[in-house]
PDB file of C-alpha atoms in Angstrom:
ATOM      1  CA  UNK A 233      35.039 -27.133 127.823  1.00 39.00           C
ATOM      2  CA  UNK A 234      33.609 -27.400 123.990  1.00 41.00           C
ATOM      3  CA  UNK A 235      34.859 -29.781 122.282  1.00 41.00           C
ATOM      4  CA  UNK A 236      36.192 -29.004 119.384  1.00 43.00           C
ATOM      5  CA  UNK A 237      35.891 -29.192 115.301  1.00 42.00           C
ATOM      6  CA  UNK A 238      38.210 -31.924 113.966  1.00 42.00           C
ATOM      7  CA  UNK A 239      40.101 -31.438 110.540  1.00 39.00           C
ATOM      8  CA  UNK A 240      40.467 -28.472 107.945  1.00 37.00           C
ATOM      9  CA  UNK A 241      38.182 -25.928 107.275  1.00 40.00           C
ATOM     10  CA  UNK A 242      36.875 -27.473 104.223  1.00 43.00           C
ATOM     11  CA  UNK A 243      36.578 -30.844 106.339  1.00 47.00           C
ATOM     12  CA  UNK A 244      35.748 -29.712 109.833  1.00 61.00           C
ATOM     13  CA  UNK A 245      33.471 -32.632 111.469  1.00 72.00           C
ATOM     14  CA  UNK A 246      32.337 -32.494 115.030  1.00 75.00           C
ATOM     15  CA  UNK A 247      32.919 -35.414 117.809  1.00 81.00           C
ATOM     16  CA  UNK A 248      29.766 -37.375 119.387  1.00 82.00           C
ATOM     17  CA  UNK A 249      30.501 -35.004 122.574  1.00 84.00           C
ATOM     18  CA  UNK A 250      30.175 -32.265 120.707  1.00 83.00           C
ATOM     19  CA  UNK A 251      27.069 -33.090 119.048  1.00 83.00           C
ATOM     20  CA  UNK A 252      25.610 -34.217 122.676  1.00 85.00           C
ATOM     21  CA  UNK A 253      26.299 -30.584 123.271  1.00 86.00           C
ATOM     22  CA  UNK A 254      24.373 -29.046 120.505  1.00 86.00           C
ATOM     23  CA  UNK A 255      21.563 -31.277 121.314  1.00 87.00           C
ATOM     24  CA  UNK A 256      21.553 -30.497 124.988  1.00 87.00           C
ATOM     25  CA  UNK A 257      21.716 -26.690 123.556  1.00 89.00           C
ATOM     26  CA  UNK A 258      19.031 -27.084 120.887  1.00 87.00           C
ATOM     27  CA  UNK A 259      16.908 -28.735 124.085  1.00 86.00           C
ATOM     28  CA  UNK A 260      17.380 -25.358 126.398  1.00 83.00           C
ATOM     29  CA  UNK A 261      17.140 -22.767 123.897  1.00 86.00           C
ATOM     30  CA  UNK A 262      13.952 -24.143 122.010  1.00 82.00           C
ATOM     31  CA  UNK A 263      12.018 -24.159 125.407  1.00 79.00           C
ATOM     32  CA  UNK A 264      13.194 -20.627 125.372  1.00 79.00           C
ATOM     33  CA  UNK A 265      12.577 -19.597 122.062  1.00 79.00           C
ATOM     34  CA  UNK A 266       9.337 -21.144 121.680  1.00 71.00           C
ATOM     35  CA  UNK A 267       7.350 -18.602 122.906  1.00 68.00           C
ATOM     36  CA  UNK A 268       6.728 -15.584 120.295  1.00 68.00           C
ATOM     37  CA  UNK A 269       9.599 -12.687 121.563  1.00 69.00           C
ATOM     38  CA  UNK A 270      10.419 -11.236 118.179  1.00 73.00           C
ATOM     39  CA  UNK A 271       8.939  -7.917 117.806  1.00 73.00           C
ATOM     40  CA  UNK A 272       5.673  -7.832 115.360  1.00 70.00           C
ATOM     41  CA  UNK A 273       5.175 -11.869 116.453  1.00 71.00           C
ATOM     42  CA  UNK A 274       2.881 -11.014 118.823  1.00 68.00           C
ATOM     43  CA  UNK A 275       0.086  -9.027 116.638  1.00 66.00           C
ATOM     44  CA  UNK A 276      -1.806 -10.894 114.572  1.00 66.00           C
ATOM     45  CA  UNK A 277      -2.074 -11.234 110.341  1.00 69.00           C
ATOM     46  CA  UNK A 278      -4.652  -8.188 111.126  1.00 68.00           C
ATOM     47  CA  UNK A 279      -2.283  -6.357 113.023  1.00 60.00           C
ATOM     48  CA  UNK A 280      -4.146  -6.932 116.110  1.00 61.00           C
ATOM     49  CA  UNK A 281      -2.046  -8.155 119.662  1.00 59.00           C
ATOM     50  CA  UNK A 282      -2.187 -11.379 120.266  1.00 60.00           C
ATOM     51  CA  UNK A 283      -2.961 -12.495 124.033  1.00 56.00           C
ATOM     52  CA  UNK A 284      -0.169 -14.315 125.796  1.00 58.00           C
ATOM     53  CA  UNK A 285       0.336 -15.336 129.058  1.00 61.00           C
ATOM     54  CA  UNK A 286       3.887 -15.377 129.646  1.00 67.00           C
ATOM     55  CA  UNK A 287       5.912 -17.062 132.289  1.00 71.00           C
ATOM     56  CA  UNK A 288       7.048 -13.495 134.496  1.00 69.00           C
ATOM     57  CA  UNK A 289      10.803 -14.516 134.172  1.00 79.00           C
ATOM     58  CA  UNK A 290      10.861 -15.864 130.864  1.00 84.00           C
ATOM     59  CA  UNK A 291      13.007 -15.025 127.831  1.00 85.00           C
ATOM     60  CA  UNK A 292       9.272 -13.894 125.860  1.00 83.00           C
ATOM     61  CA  UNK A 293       8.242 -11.901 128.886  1.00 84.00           C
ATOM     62  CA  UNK A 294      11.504  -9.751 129.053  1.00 88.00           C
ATOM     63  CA  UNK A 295      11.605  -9.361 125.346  1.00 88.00           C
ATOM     64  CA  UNK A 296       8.470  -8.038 125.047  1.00 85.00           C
ATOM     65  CA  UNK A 297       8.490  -5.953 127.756  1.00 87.00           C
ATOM     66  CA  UNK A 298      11.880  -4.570 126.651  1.00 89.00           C
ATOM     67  CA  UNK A 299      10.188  -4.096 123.217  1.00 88.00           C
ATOM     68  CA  UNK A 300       7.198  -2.204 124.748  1.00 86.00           C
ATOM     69  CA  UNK A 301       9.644  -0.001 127.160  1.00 88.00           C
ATOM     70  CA  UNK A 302      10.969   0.920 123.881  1.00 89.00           C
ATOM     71  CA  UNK A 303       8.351   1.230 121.332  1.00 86.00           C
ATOM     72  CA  UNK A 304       7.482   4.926 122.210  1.00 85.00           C
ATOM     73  CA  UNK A 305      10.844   6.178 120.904  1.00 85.00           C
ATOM     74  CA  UNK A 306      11.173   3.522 117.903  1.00 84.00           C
ATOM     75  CA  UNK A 307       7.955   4.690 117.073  1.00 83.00           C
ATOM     76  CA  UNK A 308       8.939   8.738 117.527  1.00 82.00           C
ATOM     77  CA  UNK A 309      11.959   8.288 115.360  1.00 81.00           C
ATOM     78  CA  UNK A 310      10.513   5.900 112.583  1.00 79.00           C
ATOM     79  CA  UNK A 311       9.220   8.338 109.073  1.00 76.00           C
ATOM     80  CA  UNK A 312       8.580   4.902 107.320  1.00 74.00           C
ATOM     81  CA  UNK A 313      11.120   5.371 104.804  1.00 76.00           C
ATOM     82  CA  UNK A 314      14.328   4.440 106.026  1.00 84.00           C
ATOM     83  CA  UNK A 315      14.822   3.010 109.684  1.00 86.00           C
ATOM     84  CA  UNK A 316      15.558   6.000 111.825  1.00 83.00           C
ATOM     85  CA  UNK A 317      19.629   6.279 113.584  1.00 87.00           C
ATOM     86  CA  UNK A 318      18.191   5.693 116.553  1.00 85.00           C
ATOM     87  CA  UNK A 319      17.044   1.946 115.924  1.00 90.00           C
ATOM     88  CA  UNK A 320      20.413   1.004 116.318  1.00 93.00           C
ATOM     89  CA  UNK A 321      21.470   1.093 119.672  1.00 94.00           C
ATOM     90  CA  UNK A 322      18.141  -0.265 120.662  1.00 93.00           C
ATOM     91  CA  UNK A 323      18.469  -3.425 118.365  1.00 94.00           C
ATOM     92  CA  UNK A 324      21.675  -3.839 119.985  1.00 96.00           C
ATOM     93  CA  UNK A 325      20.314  -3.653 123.403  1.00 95.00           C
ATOM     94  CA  UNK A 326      17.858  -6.299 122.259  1.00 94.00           C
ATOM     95  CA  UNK A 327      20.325  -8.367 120.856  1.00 94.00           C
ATOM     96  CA  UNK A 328      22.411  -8.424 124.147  1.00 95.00           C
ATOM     97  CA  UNK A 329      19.254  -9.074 126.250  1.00 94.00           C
ATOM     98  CA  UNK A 330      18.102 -12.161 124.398  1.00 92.00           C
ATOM     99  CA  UNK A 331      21.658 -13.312 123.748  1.00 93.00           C
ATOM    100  CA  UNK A 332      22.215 -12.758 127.348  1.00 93.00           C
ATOM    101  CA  UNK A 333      19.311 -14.770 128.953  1.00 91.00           C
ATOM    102  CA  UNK A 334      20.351 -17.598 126.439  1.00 91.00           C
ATOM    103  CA  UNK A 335      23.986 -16.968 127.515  1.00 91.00           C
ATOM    104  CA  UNK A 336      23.246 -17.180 130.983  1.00 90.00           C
ATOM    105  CA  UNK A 337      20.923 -20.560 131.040  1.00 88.00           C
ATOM    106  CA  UNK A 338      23.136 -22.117 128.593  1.00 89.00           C
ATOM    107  CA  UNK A 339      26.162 -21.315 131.532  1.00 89.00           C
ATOM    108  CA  UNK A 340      24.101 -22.182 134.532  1.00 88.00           C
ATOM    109  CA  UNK A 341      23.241 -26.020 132.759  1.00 85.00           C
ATOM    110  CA  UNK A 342      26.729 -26.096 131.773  1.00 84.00           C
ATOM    111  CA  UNK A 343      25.936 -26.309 128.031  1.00 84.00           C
ATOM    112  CA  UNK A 344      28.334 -24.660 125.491  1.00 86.00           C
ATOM    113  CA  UNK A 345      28.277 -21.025 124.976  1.00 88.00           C
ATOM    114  CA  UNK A 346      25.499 -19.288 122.398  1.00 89.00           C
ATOM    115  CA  UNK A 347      28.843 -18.525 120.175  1.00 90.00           C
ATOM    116  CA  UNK A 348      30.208 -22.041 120.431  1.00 90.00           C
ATOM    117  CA  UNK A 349      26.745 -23.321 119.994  1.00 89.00           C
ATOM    118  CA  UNK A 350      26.593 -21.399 116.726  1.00 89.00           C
ATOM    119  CA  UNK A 351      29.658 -22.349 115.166  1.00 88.00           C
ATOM    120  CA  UNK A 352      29.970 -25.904 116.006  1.00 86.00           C
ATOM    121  CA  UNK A 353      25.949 -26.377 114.655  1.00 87.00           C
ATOM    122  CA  UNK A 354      26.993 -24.865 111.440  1.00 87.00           C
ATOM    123  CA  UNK A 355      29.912 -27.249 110.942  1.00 85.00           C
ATOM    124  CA  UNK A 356      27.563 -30.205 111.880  1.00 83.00           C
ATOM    125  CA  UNK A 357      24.900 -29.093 109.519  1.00 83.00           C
ATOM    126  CA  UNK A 358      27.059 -28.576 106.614  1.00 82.00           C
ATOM    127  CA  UNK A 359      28.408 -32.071 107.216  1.00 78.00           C
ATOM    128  CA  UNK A 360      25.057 -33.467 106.688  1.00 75.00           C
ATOM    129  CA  UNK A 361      25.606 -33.571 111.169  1.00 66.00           C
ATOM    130  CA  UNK A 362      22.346 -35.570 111.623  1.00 70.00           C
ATOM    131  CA  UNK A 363      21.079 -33.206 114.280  1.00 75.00           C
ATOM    132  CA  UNK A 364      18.162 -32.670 113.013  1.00 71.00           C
ATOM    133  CA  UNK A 365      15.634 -30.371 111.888  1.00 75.00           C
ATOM    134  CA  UNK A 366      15.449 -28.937 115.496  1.00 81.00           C
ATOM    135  CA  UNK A 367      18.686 -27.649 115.609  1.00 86.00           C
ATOM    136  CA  UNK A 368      18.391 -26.105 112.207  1.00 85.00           C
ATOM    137  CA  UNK A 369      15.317 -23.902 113.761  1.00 87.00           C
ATOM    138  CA  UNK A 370      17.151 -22.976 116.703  1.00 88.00           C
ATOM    139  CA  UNK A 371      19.978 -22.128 114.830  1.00 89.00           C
ATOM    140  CA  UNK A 372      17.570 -19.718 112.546  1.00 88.00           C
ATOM    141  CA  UNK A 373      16.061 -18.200 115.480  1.00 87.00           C
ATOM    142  CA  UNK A 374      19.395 -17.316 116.971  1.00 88.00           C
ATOM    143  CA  UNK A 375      20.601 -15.957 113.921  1.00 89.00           C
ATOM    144  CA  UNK A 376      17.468 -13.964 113.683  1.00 88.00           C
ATOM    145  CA  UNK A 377      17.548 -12.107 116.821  1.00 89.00           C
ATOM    146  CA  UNK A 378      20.821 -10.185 115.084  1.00 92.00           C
ATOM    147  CA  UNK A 379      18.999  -9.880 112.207  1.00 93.00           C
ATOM    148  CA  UNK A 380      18.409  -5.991 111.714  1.00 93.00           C
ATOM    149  CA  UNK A 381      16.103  -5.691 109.703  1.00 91.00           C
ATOM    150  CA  UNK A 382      13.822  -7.952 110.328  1.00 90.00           C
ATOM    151  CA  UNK A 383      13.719  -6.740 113.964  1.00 91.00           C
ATOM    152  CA  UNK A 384      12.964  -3.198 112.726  1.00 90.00           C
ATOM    153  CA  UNK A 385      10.143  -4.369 110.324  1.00 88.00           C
ATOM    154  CA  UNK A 386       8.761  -5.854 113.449  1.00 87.00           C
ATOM    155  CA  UNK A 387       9.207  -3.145 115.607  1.00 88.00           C
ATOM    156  CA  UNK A 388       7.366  -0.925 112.656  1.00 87.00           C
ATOM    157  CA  UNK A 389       4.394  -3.296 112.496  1.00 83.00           C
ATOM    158  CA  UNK A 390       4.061  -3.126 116.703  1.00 83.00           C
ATOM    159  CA  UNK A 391       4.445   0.891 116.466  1.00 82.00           C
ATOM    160  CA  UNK A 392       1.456   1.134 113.854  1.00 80.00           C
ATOM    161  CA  UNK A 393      -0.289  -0.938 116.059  1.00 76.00           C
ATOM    162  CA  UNK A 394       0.559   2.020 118.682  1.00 68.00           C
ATOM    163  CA  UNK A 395      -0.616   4.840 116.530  1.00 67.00           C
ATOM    164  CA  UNK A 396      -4.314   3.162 116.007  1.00 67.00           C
TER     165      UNK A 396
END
């Protein structure tokens, strides 16, 4: 069980457990997120793919193999002005995978939960938390994964990539 955010809104601190549990969070999910699994991070400033030899199981292999089970249609759909209707359900099937896989190893090593994890970092950082700049990243990178946009610009550099 989380521990939880002592005082107000305003005033919220978190406990030394609490912090032990962001840390042993920011410890998991930066093993995970360290390898590139954003689409568009694996190509190159020239556009070019980069070569990577992912771990079969990890987070970066699923990723980008969901992202290349999926480029076809992204890339079928995508004019180049807007992002096409059809981006949407399959950023939110990206969203759930990585979320998921951090979900699940966060569970299975008994850490808090990605949502917990999220919430209690932000109250620690805005308290001047001493976690670190670590946690900060982390924190970025999970934030990004939900991040729209950027996930469609990177989809739209990995589908040019296709067309060449």
């Amino acid at each position: 069980e989380m521990a939880e955010a002592k005082g107000g809104r305003d005033g919220a601190e978190i406990d030394a457990e609490t912090a032990n549990q962001i840390m042993d969070a920011v410890d998991l999910m930066s093993d995970m997120l360290l390898d590139p699994f954003m689409p568009g991070d694996n190509l190159d400033e020239d556009g070019k793919p980069r070569a990577f030899d992912f771990e079969p199981e990890s987070l970066a292999s699923k990723a980008c193999e969901f992202t290349s089970s999926r480029l076809e249609e992204f890339a079928a759909a995508d004019t180049g002005d807007e992002f096409p209707l059809e981006a949407t359900p399959i950023h939110r099937e990206f969203v759930a995978l990585v979320e998921g896989e951090l979900e699940r190893e966060l569970m299975a090593r008994e850490c808090m939960g990605i949502r917990d994890f999220e919430s209690a970092t932000r109250v620690a950082l805005a308290n001047g938390g001493g976690l670190g700049a670590g946690a900060r990243e982390v924190l970025d990178l999970v934030q990004e994964v939900s991040d729209f946009e950027k996930w469609a610009l990177g989809m739209r550099r990995e589908a040019a990539q296709l067309r060449q």
